[in-house]
Amino acid sequence: MGEETGGGLSRRERQIMDVVYRLGEATVADVRGAIPDPPSYSTVRALMRVLTEKGQLSHTTDGPRYVYRPTTSAEEASASALQRVLSTFFEGSPSRAMAALMDLSAEELTSDDLDELETLVRRARREGR
């Protein structure tokens, strides 16, 4: 049902999770209305069932509808995904990842962005990280 990627979620499953995180909770109809070029209702329902089986979503019933919620916070999911990216592409090195990000967005970094990064580095050094 789509190309698998790191973390075991297909592109469509990631789209669905993005919608559920953004809305906090969602029905199949909510998800279909929020993703571009959505697959059929039954396909989205099947994908949401798979996400439930994978432990990404839980659901409650509201009359005839299932209302889905993420099982982890967006922050926990982001941290887990970022850790996978670090280990897969940057040998677990945050500095290599930051260097790559800065190379990609060098022309877009504002003085304020650089000041914020400097502040984060200073704070990390103070905290012994």
PDB file of C-alpha atoms in Angstrom:
ATOM      1  CA  MET A   1       0.000   0.000   0.000  1.00  0.00           C
ATOM      2  CA  GLY A   2       2.789   2.396  -0.688  1.00  0.00           C
ATOM      3  CA  GLU A   3       6.498   2.748  -0.414  1.00  0.00           C
ATOM      4  CA  GLU A   4       7.878   1.852   3.005  1.00  0.00           C
ATOM      5  CA  THR A   5      10.350   4.224   4.608  1.00  0.00           C
ATOM      6  CA  GLY A   6      12.305   4.496   7.818  1.00  0.00           C
ATOM      7  CA  GLY A   7      10.219   3.850  10.889  1.00  0.00           C
ATOM      8  CA  GLY A   8       7.983   1.399   9.079  1.00  0.00           C
ATOM      9  CA  LEU A   9       5.450   3.943   7.794  1.00  0.00           C
ATOM     10  CA  SER A  10       4.534   4.383   4.156  1.00  0.00           C
ATOM     11  CA  ARG A  11       4.180   7.838   2.624  1.00  0.00           C
ATOM     12  CA  ARG A  12       0.382   7.659   2.964  1.00  0.00           C
ATOM     13  CA  GLU A  13       0.625   6.473   6.561  1.00  0.00           C
ATOM     14  CA  ARG A  14       2.894   9.444   7.350  1.00  0.00           C
ATOM     15  CA  GLN A  15       0.385  11.775   5.681  1.00  0.00           C
ATOM     16  CA  ILE A  16      -2.387  10.328   7.821  1.00  0.00           C
ATOM     17  CA  MET A  17      -0.323  10.652  10.993  1.00  0.00           C
ATOM     18  CA  ASP A  18       0.486  14.285  10.115  1.00  0.00           C
ATOM     19  CA  VAL A  19      -3.233  15.038   9.832  1.00  0.00           C
ATOM     20  CA  VAL A  20      -4.111  13.265  13.088  1.00  0.00           C
ATOM     21  CA  TYR A  21      -1.295  15.082  14.933  1.00  0.00           C
ATOM     22  CA  ARG A  22      -2.380  18.415  13.474  1.00  0.00           C
ATOM     23  CA  LEU A  23      -6.044  17.914  14.379  1.00  0.00           C
ATOM     24  CA  GLY A  24      -5.474  16.056  17.652  1.00  0.00           C
ATOM     25  CA  GLU A  25      -8.090  13.502  16.642  1.00  0.00           C
ATOM     26  CA  ALA A  26      -9.648  12.619  13.311  1.00  0.00           C
ATOM     27  CA  THR A  27     -12.145  10.421  11.531  1.00  0.00           C
ATOM     28  CA  VAL A  28     -11.523   8.793   8.165  1.00  0.00           C
ATOM     29  CA  ALA A  29     -13.539  11.597   6.546  1.00  0.00           C
ATOM     30  CA  ASP A  30     -11.407  14.233   8.323  1.00  0.00           C
ATOM     31  CA  VAL A  31      -8.230  12.626   7.017  1.00  0.00           C
ATOM     32  CA  ARG A  32      -9.576  12.323   3.465  1.00  0.00           C
ATOM     33  CA  GLY A  33     -10.490  16.001   3.529  1.00  0.00           C
ATOM     34  CA  ALA A  34      -7.033  17.042   4.679  1.00  0.00           C
ATOM     35  CA  ILE A  35      -4.670  15.145   2.386  1.00  0.00           C
ATOM     36  CA  PRO A  36      -3.983  15.964  -1.242  1.00  0.00           C
ATOM     37  CA  ASP A  37      -5.290  13.536  -3.835  1.00  0.00           C
ATOM     38  CA  PRO A  38      -6.781  11.228  -1.195  1.00  0.00           C
ATOM     39  CA  PRO A  39      -7.320   7.550  -1.844  1.00  0.00           C
ATOM     40  CA  SER A  40     -10.793   6.055  -1.432  1.00  0.00           C
ATOM     41  CA  TYR A  41     -12.613   6.075   1.889  1.00  0.00           C
ATOM     42  CA  SER A  42     -12.064   2.320   2.286  1.00  0.00           C
ATOM     43  CA  THR A  43      -8.320   2.665   1.603  1.00  0.00           C
ATOM     44  CA  VAL A  44      -7.933   5.408   4.221  1.00  0.00           C
ATOM     45  CA  ARG A  45      -9.974   3.329   6.677  1.00  0.00           C
ATOM     46  CA  ALA A  46      -7.712   0.329   5.996  1.00  0.00           C
ATOM     47  CA  LEU A  47      -4.567   2.426   6.442  1.00  0.00           C
ATOM     48  CA  MET A  48      -5.876   3.797   9.735  1.00  0.00           C
ATOM     49  CA  ARG A  49      -6.600   0.241  10.875  1.00  0.00           C
ATOM     50  CA  VAL A  50      -3.004  -0.694   9.973  1.00  0.00           C
ATOM     51  CA  LEU A  51      -1.716   2.327  11.919  1.00  0.00           C
ATOM     52  CA  THR A  52      -3.767   1.124  14.884  1.00  0.00           C
ATOM     53  CA  GLU A  53      -2.232  -2.350  14.542  1.00  0.00           C
ATOM     54  CA  LYS A  54       1.241  -0.746  14.386  1.00  0.00           C
ATOM     55  CA  GLY A  55       0.478   1.056  17.645  1.00  0.00           C
ATOM     56  CA  GLN A  56       0.508   4.539  16.105  1.00  0.00           C
ATOM     57  CA  LEU A  57      -3.211   5.247  16.574  1.00  0.00           C
ATOM     58  CA  SER A  58      -5.944   4.299  19.002  1.00  0.00           C
ATOM     59  CA  HIS A  59      -9.646   4.874  18.478  1.00  0.00           C
ATOM     60  CA  THR A  60     -12.931   5.360  20.236  1.00  0.00           C
ATOM     61  CA  THR A  61     -16.391   5.152  18.778  1.00  0.00           C
ATOM     62  CA  ASP A  62     -18.690   8.095  18.309  1.00  0.00           C
ATOM     63  CA  GLY A  63     -21.919   6.518  17.108  1.00  0.00           C
ATOM     64  CA  PRO A  64     -21.066   4.731  13.880  1.00  0.00           C
ATOM     65  CA  ARG A  65     -17.733   6.557  13.444  1.00  0.00           C
ATOM     66  CA  TYR A  66     -14.293   5.725  14.745  1.00  0.00           C
ATOM     67  CA  VAL A  67     -12.398   8.704  16.106  1.00  0.00           C
ATOM     68  CA  TYR A  68      -8.633   8.157  15.961  1.00  0.00           C
ATOM     69  CA  ARG A  69      -5.970   9.683  18.202  1.00  0.00           C
ATOM     70  CA  PRO A  70      -2.183   9.319  18.160  1.00  0.00           C
ATOM     71  CA  THR A  71      -0.765   7.009  20.834  1.00  0.00           C
ATOM     72  CA  THR A  72       2.311   9.207  21.364  1.00  0.00           C
ATOM     73  CA  SER A  73       2.752  12.954  21.421  1.00  0.00           C
ATOM     74  CA  ALA A  74       3.991  14.754  18.331  1.00  0.00           C
ATOM     75  CA  GLU A  75       7.139  15.653  20.270  1.00  0.00           C
ATOM     76  CA  GLU A  76       7.886  11.994  21.078  1.00  0.00           C
ATOM     77  CA  ALA A  77       7.232  10.953  17.487  1.00  0.00           C
ATOM     78  CA  SER A  78       9.454  13.775  16.184  1.00  0.00           C
ATOM     79  CA  ALA A  79      12.288  12.837  18.525  1.00  0.00           C
ATOM     80  CA  SER A  80      12.050   9.188  17.480  1.00  0.00           C
ATOM     81  CA  ALA A  81      12.008  10.072  13.771  1.00  0.00           C
ATOM     82  CA  LEU A  82      14.932  12.458  14.184  1.00  0.00           C
ATOM     83  CA  GLN A  83      16.912   9.764  16.001  1.00  0.00           C
ATOM     84  CA  ARG A  84      16.280   7.392  13.074  1.00  0.00           C
ATOM     85  CA  VAL A  85      17.453  10.046  10.596  1.00  0.00           C
ATOM     86  CA  LEU A  86      20.589  10.712  12.657  1.00  0.00           C
ATOM     87  CA  SER A  87      21.496   7.041  12.887  1.00  0.00           C
ATOM     88  CA  THR A  88      20.600   6.241   9.254  1.00  0.00           C
ATOM     89  CA  PHE A  89      22.186   9.180   7.457  1.00  0.00           C
ATOM     90  CA  PHE A  90      24.622  10.852   9.863  1.00  0.00           C
ATOM     91  CA  GLU A  91      26.194   7.987  11.839  1.00  0.00           C
ATOM     92  CA  GLY A  92      24.369   9.273  14.924  1.00  0.00           C
ATOM     93  CA  SER A  93      26.181  12.617  14.787  1.00  0.00           C
ATOM     94  CA  PRO A  94      24.081  15.722  15.512  1.00  0.00           C
ATOM     95  CA  SER A  95      26.932  17.968  14.322  1.00  0.00           C
ATOM     96  CA  ARG A  96      26.986  16.241  10.910  1.00  0.00           C
ATOM     97  CA  ALA A  97      23.223  16.687  10.655  1.00  0.00           C
ATOM     98  CA  MET A  98      23.470  20.369  11.586  1.00  0.00           C
ATOM     99  CA  ALA A  99      26.260  20.888   9.041  1.00  0.00           C
ATOM    100  CA  ALA A 100      24.086  19.304   6.350  1.00  0.00           C
ATOM    101  CA  LEU A 101      21.105  21.463   7.340  1.00  0.00           C
ATOM    102  CA  MET A 102      23.213  24.595   7.280  1.00  0.00           C
ATOM    103  CA  ASP A 103      24.629  23.683   3.858  1.00  0.00           C
ATOM    104  CA  LEU A 104      21.109  23.167   2.501  1.00  0.00           C
ATOM    105  CA  SER A 105      19.735  26.406   3.873  1.00  0.00           C
ATOM    106  CA  ALA A 106      22.830  28.640   3.944  1.00  0.00           C
ATOM    107  CA  GLU A 107      21.208  31.281   1.743  1.00  0.00           C
ATOM    108  CA  GLU A 108      18.003  31.235   3.783  1.00  0.00           C
ATOM    109  CA  LEU A 109      19.562  31.608   7.251  1.00  0.00           C
ATOM    110  CA  THR A 110      18.925  35.041   8.680  1.00  0.00           C
ATOM    111  CA  SER A 111      21.013  36.788  11.284  1.00  0.00           C
ATOM    112  CA  ASP A 112      18.279  35.958  13.814  1.00  0.00           C
ATOM    113  CA  ASP A 113      18.498  32.253  12.872  1.00  0.00           C
ATOM    114  CA  LEU A 114      22.250  32.261  13.416  1.00  0.00           C
ATOM    115  CA  ASP A 115      21.842  34.082  16.754  1.00  0.00           C
ATOM    116  CA  GLU A 116      19.316  31.469  17.865  1.00  0.00           C
ATOM    117  CA  LEU A 117      21.664  28.634  16.880  1.00  0.00           C
ATOM    118  CA  GLU A 118      24.502  30.326  18.784  1.00  0.00           C
ATOM    119  CA  THR A 119      22.286  30.601  21.863  1.00  0.00           C
ATOM    120  CA  LEU A 120      21.368  26.910  21.638  1.00  0.00           C
ATOM    121  CA  VAL A 121      25.023  25.901  21.375  1.00  0.00           C
ATOM    122  CA  ARG A 122      25.968  28.089  24.368  1.00  0.00           C
ATOM    123  CA  ARG A 123      23.107  26.604  26.412  1.00  0.00           C
ATOM    124  CA  ALA A 124      24.157  23.051  25.490  1.00  0.00           C
ATOM    125  CA  ARG A 125      27.734  23.778  26.587  1.00  0.00           C
ATOM    126  CA  ARG A 126      26.544  25.230  29.911  1.00  0.00           C
ATOM    127  CA  GLU A 127      24.401  22.155  30.511  1.00  0.00           C
ATOM    128  CA  GLY A 128      27.338  19.886  29.700  1.00  0.00           C
ATOM    129  CA  ARG A 129      25.889  18.320  26.568  1.00  0.00           C
TER     130      ARG A 129
END
